Tab-separated table of C-alpha atoms and ligand atoms in Angstrom:
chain	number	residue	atom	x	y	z
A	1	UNK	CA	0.000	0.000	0.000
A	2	UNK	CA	1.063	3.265	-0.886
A	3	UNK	CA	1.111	6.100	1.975
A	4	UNK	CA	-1.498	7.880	-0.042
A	5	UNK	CA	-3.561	4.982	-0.167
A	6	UNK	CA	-2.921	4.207	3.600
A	7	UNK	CA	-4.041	7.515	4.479
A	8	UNK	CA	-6.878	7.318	2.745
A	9	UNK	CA	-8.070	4.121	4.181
A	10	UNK	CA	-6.803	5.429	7.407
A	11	UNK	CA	-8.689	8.684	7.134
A	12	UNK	CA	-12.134	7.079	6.298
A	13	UNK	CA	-11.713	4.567	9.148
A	14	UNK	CA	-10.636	7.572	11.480
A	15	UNK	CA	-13.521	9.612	10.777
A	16	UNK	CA	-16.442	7.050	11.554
A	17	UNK	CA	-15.016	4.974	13.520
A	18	UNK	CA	-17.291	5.930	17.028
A	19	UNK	CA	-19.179	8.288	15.861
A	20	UNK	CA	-23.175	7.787	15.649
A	21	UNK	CA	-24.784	6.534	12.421
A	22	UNK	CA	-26.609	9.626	12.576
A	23	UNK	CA	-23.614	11.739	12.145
A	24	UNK	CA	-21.822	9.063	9.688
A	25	UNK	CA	-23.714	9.534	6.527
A	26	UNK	CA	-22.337	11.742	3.827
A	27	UNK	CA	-21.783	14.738	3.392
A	28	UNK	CA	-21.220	14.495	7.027
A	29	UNK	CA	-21.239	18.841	6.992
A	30	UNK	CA	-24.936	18.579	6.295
A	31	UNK	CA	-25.933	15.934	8.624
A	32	UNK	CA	-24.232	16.890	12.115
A	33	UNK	CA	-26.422	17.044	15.172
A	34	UNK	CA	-25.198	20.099	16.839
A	35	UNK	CA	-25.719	18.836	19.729
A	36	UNK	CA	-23.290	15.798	18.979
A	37	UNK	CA	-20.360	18.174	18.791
A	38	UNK	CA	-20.965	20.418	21.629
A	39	UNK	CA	-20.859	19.713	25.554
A	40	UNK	CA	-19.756	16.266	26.400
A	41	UNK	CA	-18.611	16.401	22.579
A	42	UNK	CA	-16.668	19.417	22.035
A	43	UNK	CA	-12.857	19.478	21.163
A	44	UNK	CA	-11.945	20.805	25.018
A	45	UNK	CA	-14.250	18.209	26.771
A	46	UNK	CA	-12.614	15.086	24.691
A	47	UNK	CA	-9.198	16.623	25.670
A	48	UNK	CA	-10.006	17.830	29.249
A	49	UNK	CA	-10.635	13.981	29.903
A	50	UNK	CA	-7.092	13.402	28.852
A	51	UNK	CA	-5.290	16.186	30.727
A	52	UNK	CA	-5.187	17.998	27.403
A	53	UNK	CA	-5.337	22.177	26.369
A	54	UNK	CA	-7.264	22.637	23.090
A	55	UNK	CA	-7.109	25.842	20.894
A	56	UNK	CA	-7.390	28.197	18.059
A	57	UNK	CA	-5.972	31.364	17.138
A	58	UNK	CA	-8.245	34.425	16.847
A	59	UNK	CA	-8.880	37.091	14.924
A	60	UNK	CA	-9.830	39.780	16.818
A	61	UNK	CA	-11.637	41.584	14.081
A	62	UNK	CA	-14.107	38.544	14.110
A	63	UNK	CA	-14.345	38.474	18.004
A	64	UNK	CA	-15.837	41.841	17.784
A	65	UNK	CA	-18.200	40.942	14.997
A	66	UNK	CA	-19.140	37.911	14.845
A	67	UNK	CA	-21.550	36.255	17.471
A	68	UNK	CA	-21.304	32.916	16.171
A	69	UNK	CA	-17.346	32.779	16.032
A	70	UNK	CA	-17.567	33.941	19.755
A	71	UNK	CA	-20.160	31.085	20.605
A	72	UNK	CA	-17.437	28.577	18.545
A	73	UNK	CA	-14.893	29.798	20.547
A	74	UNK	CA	-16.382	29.267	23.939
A	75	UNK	CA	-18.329	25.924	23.121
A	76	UNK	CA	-14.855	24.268	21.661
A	77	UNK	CA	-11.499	25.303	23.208
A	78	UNK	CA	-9.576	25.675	26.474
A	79	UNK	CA	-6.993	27.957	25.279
A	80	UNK	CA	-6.656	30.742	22.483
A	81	UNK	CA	-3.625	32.893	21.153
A	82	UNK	CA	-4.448	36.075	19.384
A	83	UNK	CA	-3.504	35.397	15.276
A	84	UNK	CA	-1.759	38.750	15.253
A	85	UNK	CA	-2.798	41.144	18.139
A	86	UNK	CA	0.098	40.478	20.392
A	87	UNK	CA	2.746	40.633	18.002
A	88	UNK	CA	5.338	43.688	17.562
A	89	UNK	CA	3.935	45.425	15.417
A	90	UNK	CA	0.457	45.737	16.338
A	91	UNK	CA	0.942	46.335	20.283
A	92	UNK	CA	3.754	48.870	19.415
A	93	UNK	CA	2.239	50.756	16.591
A	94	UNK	CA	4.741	53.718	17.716
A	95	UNK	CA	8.278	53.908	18.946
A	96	UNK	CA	6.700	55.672	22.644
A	97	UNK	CA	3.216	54.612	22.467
A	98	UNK	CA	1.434	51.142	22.847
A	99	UNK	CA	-2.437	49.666	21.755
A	100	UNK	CA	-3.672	47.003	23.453
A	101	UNK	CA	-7.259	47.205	22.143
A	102	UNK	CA	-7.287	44.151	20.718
A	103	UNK	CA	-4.955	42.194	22.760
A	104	UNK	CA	-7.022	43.304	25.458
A	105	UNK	CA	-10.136	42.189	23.985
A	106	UNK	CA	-8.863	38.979	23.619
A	107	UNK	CA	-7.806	38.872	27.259
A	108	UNK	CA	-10.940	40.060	28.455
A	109	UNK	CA	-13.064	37.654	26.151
A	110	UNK	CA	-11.035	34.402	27.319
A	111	UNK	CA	-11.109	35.030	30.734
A	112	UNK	CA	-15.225	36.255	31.146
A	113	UNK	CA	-15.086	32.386	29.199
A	114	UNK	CA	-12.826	30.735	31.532
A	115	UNK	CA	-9.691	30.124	28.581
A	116	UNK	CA	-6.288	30.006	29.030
A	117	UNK	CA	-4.265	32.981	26.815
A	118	UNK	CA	-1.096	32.020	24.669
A	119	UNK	CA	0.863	34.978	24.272
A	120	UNK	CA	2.067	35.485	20.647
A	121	UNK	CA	4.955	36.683	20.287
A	122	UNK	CA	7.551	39.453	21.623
A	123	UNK	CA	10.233	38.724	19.771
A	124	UNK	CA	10.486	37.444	15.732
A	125	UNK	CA	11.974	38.829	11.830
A	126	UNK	CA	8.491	39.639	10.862
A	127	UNK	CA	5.561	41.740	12.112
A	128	UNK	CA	7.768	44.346	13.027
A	129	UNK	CA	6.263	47.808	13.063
A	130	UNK	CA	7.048	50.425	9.893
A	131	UNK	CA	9.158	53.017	12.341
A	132	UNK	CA	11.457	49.756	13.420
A	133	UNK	CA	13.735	49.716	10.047
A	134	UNK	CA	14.676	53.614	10.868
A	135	UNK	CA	14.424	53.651	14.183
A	136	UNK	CA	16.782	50.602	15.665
A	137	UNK	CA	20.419	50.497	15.819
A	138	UNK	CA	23.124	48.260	17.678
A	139	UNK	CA	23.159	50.788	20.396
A	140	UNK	CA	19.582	50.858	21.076
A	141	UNK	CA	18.360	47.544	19.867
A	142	UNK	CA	18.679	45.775	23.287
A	143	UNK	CA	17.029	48.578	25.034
A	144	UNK	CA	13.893	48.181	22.173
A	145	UNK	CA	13.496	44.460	23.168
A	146	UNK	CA	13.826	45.341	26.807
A	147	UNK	CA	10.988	47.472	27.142
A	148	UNK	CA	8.928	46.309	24.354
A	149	UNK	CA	8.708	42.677	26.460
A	150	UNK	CA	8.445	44.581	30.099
A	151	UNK	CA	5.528	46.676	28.590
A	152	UNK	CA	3.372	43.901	26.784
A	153	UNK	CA	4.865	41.176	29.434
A	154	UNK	CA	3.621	43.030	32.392
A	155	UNK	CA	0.435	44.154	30.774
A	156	UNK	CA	-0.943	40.565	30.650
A	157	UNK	CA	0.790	39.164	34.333
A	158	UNK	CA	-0.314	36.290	35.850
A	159	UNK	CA	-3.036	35.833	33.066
A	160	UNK	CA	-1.250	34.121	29.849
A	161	UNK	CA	-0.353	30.428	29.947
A	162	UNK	CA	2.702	30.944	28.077
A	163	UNK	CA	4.720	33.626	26.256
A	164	UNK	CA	6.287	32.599	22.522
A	165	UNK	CA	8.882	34.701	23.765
A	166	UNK	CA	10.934	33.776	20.249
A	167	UNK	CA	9.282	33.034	17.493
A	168	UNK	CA	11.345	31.359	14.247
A	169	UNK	CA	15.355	32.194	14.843
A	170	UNK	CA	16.613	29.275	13.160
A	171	UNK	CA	16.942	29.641	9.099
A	172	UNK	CA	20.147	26.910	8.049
A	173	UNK	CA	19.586	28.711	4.689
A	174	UNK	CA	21.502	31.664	6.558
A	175	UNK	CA	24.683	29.462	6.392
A	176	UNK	CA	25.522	29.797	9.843
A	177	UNK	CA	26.527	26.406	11.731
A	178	UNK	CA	24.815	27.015	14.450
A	179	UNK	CA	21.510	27.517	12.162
A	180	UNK	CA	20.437	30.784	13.848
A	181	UNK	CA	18.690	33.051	11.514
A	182	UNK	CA	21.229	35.709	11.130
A	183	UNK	CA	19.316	37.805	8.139
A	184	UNK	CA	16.707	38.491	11.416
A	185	UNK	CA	16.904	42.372	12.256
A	186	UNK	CA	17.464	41.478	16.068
A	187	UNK	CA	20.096	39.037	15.446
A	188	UNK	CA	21.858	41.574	13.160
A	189	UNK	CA	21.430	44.130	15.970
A	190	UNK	CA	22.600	42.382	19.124
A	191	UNK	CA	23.740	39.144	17.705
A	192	UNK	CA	23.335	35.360	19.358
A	193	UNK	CA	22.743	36.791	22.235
A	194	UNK	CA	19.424	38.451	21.925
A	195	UNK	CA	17.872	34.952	22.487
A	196	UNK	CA	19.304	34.891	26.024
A	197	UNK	CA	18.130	38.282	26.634
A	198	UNK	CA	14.408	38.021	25.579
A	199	UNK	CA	13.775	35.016	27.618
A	200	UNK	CA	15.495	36.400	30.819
A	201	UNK	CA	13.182	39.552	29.954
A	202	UNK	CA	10.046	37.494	29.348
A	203	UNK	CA	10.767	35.336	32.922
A	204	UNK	CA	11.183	38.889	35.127
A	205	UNK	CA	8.098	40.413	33.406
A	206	UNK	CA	5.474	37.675	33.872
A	207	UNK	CA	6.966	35.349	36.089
A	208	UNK	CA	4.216	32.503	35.569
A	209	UNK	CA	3.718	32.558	32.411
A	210	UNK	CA	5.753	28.914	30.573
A	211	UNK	CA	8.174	30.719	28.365
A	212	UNK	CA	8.223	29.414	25.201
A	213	UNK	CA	10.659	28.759	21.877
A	214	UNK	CA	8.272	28.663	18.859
A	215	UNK	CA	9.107	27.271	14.997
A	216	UNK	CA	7.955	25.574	11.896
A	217	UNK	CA	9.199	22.923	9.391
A	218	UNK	CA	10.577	20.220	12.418
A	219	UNK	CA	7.911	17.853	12.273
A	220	UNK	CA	8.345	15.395	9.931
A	221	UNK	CA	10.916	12.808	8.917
A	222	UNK	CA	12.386	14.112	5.921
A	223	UNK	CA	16.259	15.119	6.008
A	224	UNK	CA	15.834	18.815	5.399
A	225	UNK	CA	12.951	19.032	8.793
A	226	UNK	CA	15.532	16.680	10.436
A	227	UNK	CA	18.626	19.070	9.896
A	228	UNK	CA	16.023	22.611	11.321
A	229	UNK	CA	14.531	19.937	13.974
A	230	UNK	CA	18.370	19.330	15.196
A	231	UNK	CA	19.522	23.308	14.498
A	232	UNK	CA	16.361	23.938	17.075
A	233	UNK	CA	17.563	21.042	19.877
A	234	UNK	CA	21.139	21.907	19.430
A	235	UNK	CA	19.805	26.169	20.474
A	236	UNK	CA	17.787	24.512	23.380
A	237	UNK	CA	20.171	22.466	24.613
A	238	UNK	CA	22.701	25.423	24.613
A	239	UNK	CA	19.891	27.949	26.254
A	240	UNK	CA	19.111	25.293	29.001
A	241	UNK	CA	23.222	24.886	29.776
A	242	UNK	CA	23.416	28.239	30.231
A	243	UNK	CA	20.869	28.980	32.472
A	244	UNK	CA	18.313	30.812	30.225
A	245	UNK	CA	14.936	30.372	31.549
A	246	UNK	CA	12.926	28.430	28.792
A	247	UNK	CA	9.816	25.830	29.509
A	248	UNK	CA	8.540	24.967	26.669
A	249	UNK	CA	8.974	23.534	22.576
A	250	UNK	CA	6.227	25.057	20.438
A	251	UNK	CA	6.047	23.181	17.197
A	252	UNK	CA	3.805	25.413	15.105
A	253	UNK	CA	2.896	22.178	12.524
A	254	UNK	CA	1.901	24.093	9.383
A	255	UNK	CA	1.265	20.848	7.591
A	256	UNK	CA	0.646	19.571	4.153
A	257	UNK	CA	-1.349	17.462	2.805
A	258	UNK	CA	0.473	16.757	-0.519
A	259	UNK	CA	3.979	16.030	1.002
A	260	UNK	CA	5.030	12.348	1.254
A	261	UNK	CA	6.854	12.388	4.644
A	262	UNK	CA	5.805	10.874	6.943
A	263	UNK	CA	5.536	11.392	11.157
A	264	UNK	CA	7.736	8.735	12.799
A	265	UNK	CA	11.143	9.500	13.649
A	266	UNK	CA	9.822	13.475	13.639
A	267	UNK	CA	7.352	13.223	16.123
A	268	UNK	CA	10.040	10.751	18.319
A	269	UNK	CA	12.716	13.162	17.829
A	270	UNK	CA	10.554	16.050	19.083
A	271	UNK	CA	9.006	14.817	22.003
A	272	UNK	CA	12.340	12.469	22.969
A	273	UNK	CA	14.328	15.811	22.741
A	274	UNK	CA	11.704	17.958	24.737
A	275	UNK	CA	11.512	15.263	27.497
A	276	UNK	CA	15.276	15.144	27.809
A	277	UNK	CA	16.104	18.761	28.390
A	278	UNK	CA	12.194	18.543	30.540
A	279	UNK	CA	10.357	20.601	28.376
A	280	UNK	CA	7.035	20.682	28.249
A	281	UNK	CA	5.476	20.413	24.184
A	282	UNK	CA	2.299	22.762	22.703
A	283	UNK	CA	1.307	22.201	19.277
A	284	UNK	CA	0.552	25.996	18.615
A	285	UNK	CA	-0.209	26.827	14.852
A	286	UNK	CA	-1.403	23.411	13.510
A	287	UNK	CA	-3.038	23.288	9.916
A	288	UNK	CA	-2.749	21.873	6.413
A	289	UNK	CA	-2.705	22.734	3.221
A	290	UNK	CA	-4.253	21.253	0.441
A	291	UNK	CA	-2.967	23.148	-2.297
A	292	UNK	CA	-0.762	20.699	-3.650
A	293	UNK	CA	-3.760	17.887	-3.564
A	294	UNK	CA	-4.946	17.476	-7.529
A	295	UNK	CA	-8.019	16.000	-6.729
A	296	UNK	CA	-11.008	18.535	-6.610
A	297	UNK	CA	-13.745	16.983	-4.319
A	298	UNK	CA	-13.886	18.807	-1.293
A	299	UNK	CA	-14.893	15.568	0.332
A	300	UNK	CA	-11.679	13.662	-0.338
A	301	UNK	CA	-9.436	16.625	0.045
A	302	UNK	CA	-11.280	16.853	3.429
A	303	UNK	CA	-10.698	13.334	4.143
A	304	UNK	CA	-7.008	13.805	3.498
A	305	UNK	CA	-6.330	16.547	5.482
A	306	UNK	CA	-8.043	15.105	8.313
A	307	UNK	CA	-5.660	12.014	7.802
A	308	UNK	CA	-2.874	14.147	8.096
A	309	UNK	CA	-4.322	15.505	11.396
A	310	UNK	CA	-4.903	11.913	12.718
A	311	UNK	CA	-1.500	10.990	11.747
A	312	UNK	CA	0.630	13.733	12.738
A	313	UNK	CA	-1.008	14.408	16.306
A	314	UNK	CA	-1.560	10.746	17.294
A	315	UNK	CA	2.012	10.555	17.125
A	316	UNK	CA	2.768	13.431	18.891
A	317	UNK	CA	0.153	12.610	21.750
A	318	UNK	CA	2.071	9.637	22.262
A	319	UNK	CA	4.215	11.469	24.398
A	320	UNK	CA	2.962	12.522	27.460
A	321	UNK	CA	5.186	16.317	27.354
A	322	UNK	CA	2.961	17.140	25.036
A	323	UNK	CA	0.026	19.671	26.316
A	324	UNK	CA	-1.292	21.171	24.050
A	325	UNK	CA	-2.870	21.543	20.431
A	326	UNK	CA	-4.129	24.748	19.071
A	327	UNK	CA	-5.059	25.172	14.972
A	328	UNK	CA	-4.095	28.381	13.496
A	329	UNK	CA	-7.809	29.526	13.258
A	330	UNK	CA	-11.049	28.220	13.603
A	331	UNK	CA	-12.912	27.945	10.496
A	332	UNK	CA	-11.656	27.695	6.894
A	333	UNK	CA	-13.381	30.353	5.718
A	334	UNK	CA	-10.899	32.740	8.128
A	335	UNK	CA	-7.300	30.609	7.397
A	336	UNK	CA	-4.367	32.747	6.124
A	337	UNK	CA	-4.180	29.473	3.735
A	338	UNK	CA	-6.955	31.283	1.991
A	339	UNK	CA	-4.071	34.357	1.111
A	340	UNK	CA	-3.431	34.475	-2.729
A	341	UNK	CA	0.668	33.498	-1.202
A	342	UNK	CA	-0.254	30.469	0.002
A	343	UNK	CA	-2.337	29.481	-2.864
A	344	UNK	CA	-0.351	28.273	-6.016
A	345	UNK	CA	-1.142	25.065	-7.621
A	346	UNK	CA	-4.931	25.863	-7.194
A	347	UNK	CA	-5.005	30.065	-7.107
A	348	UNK	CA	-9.093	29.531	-7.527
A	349	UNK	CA	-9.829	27.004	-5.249
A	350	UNK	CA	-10.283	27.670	-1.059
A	351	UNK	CA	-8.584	25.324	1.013
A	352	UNK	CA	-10.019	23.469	3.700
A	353	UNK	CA	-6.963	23.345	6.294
A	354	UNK	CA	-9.139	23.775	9.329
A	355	UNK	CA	-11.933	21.933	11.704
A	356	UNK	CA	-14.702	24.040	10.759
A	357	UNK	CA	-16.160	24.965	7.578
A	358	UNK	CA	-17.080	28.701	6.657
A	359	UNK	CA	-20.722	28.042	7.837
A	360	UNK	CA	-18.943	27.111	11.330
A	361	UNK	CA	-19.931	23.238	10.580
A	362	UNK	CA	-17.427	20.390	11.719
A	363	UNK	CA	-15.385	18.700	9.279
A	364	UNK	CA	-13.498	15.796	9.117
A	365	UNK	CA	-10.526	17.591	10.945
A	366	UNK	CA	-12.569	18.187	13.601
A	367	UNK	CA	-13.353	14.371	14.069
A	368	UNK	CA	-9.524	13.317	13.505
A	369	UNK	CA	-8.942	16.016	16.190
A	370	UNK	CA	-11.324	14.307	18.496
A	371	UNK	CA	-10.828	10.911	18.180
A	372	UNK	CA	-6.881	11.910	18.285
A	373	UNK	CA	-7.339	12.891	21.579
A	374	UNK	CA	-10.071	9.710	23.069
A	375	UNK	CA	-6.668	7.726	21.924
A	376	UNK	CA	-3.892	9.843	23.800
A	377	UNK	CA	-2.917	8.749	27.108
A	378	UNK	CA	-3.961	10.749	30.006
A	379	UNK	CA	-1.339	13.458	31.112
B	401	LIG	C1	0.334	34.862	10.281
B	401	LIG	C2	-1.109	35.324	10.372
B	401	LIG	O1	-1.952	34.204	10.335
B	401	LIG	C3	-1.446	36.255	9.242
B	401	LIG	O2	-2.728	36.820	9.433
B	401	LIG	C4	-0.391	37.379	9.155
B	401	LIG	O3	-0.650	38.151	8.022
B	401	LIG	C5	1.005	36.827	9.095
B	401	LIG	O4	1.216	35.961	10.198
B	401	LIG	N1	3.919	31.581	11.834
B	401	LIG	C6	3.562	32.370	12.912
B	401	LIG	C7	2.324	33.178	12.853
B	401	LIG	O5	4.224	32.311	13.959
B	401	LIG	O6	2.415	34.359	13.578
B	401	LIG	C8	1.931	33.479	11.421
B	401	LIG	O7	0.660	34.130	11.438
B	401	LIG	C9	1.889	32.209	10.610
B	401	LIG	C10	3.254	31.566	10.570
């Protein structure tokens, strides 16, 4: 059997297998008893009962907006992370002045719902504000991260589960040997060390908060993810021996559905390295792509995705470090997979990367999801 055709199988088996006949006949979008998927049957109750934190990340736009996003929201997850409101650029739109309107709306909303808050991110190469390129130098840099991490950092004390405190510093492309991304402005402004210095930041300004290193493209087993996954280990390792305070491995997971690599030694490597250097594991920006898929049936590019879901976290649930899962978004209709960037093969076509479909009806994902977690181990 081929992997594709393994998947397949796999998928189809996945996504009936306990689930009512009610709920089992296709398309399954038109047939689900709402009640089925909420309560007792949401995403955060299957994972509660296994000691696991469920999530998406919001836009805040639709928080304010949309009534039925909100009621999503609270009815399926544990634990959100704001898609873009925390970052650089949008909480320091100005070299002296701050806006936390939508961070703060976030805040507000998850708490009033009884959610645990990622915090996304204080320090990465992108989402950098406009004044940043002619504002930093190597004399002030440090002092720029400093405050930028006090000021957001204390904002939110006490009330985020964990801090991506750096986001993405290893590129190998960059030709370093140690892997670190050294075309990033803060690298190029305070060098290696900058690392160091945001996490000792992050720890003084919200002391409770699990301070995480975030980054993408280490999941699976093929040699180029196996050379970044190593680059990533090889940073942690160093950060841990030198005393910088670091908690947690986010693996971010943007998938893909039309890639032949497979999960195995990936998913071992990842939670066998965490566990060693006793770090705790969040799956924090999972989705996949089905760009690349030829076939056009929504149905069995849905089914394939969702085998990629069943797949990739079952493996990664195998390890008891791991905490958490969160999808980058909720419904398909919202994904930054939908941006004309990320669409290529198929420019006219929407992909389907998420749990919920753009009328806010569960998908196959949202079943691999589920029965992903009834088969982890309690943690
Ligand atoms: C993305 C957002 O989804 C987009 O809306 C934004 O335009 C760009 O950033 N890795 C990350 C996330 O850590 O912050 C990115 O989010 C997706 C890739």
């Amino acid at each position: 059997m081929t992997r594709r055709e393994w998947l397949r199988q796999a998928a189809c088996s996945v996504v009936t297998a306990g689930i009512p006949a009610l709920l089992r006949a296709e398309p399954r979008e038109q047939n689900a008893d709402p009640a089925a998927i909420t309560g007792a049957g949401s995403l955060k109750a299957h994972a509660t009962a296994r000691g696991l934190l469920t999530g998406a990340a919001v836009n805040t736009q639709l928080l304010r907006t949309d009534p039925k996003y909100r009621e999503v929201l609270t009815q399926q997850y544990s634990i959100v992370v704001g898609e873009n409101c925390m970052k650089f650029g949008p909480t320091q739109p100005k070299p002296d002045s701050y806006d936390f309107n939508d961070a703060d709306s976030l805040v507000s909303f998850a708490e009033a719902n009884n959610i645990k808050v990622r915090g996304h991110n204080f320090v990465w190469h992108e989402a950098l504000p406009d004044w940043f390129a002619g504002t930093a130098t190597k004399e002030n840099a440090k002092k720029l991260l400093v405050d930028h991490i006090m000021t957001v950092g204390s904002r939110y004390r006490g009330k985020i589960h964990s801090w991506d405190v750096v986001n993405e510093a290893i590129w190998i492309q960059d030709g370093r040997p140690d892997g670190l991304r050294s075309s990033s402005p803060w690298f190029e402004l305070i060098g290696p060390e900058y690392l160091d210095l945001a996490f000792r930041t992050a720890r003084q300004a919200d002391p409770n908060a699990l301070l995480t290193y975030n980054d993408y493209g280490i999941e699976n087993d093929s040699e180029t993810e196996t050379r970044k996954r190593a680059a990533v280990f090889d940073l942690l390792k160093r950060m841990k021996a030198s005393g910088t305070p670091i908690d947690a491995l986010g693996v971010q997971a943007h998938l893909d559905a039309a890639s032949t690599n497979s999960f195995n030694k990936g998913t071992r490597e990842l939670r066998d390295g965490a566990r060693h250097l006793g770090l705790q594991v969040f799956i924090t920006e999972l989705d996949v792509k089905d760009d690349g898929l030829d076939d056009d049936d929504p149905a069995t590019r849905d089914r394939e995705v969702a085998a990629v879901y069943r797949s990739f976290v079952g493996r990664m649930l195998e390890g008891k470090e791991v905490k958490a899962v969160l999808t980058w978004g909720v419904s398909d209709a919202h994904s930054w997979l939908n941006g004309k960037r990320w669409k290529v093969k198929h420019p006219n076509r929407s992909q389907r990367p998420l749990p919920f479909d753009d009328q806010y009806l569960p998908k196959p994902v949202f079943f691999a999801l589920r029965d992903s977690f009834d088969e982890a181990k309690r943690r």
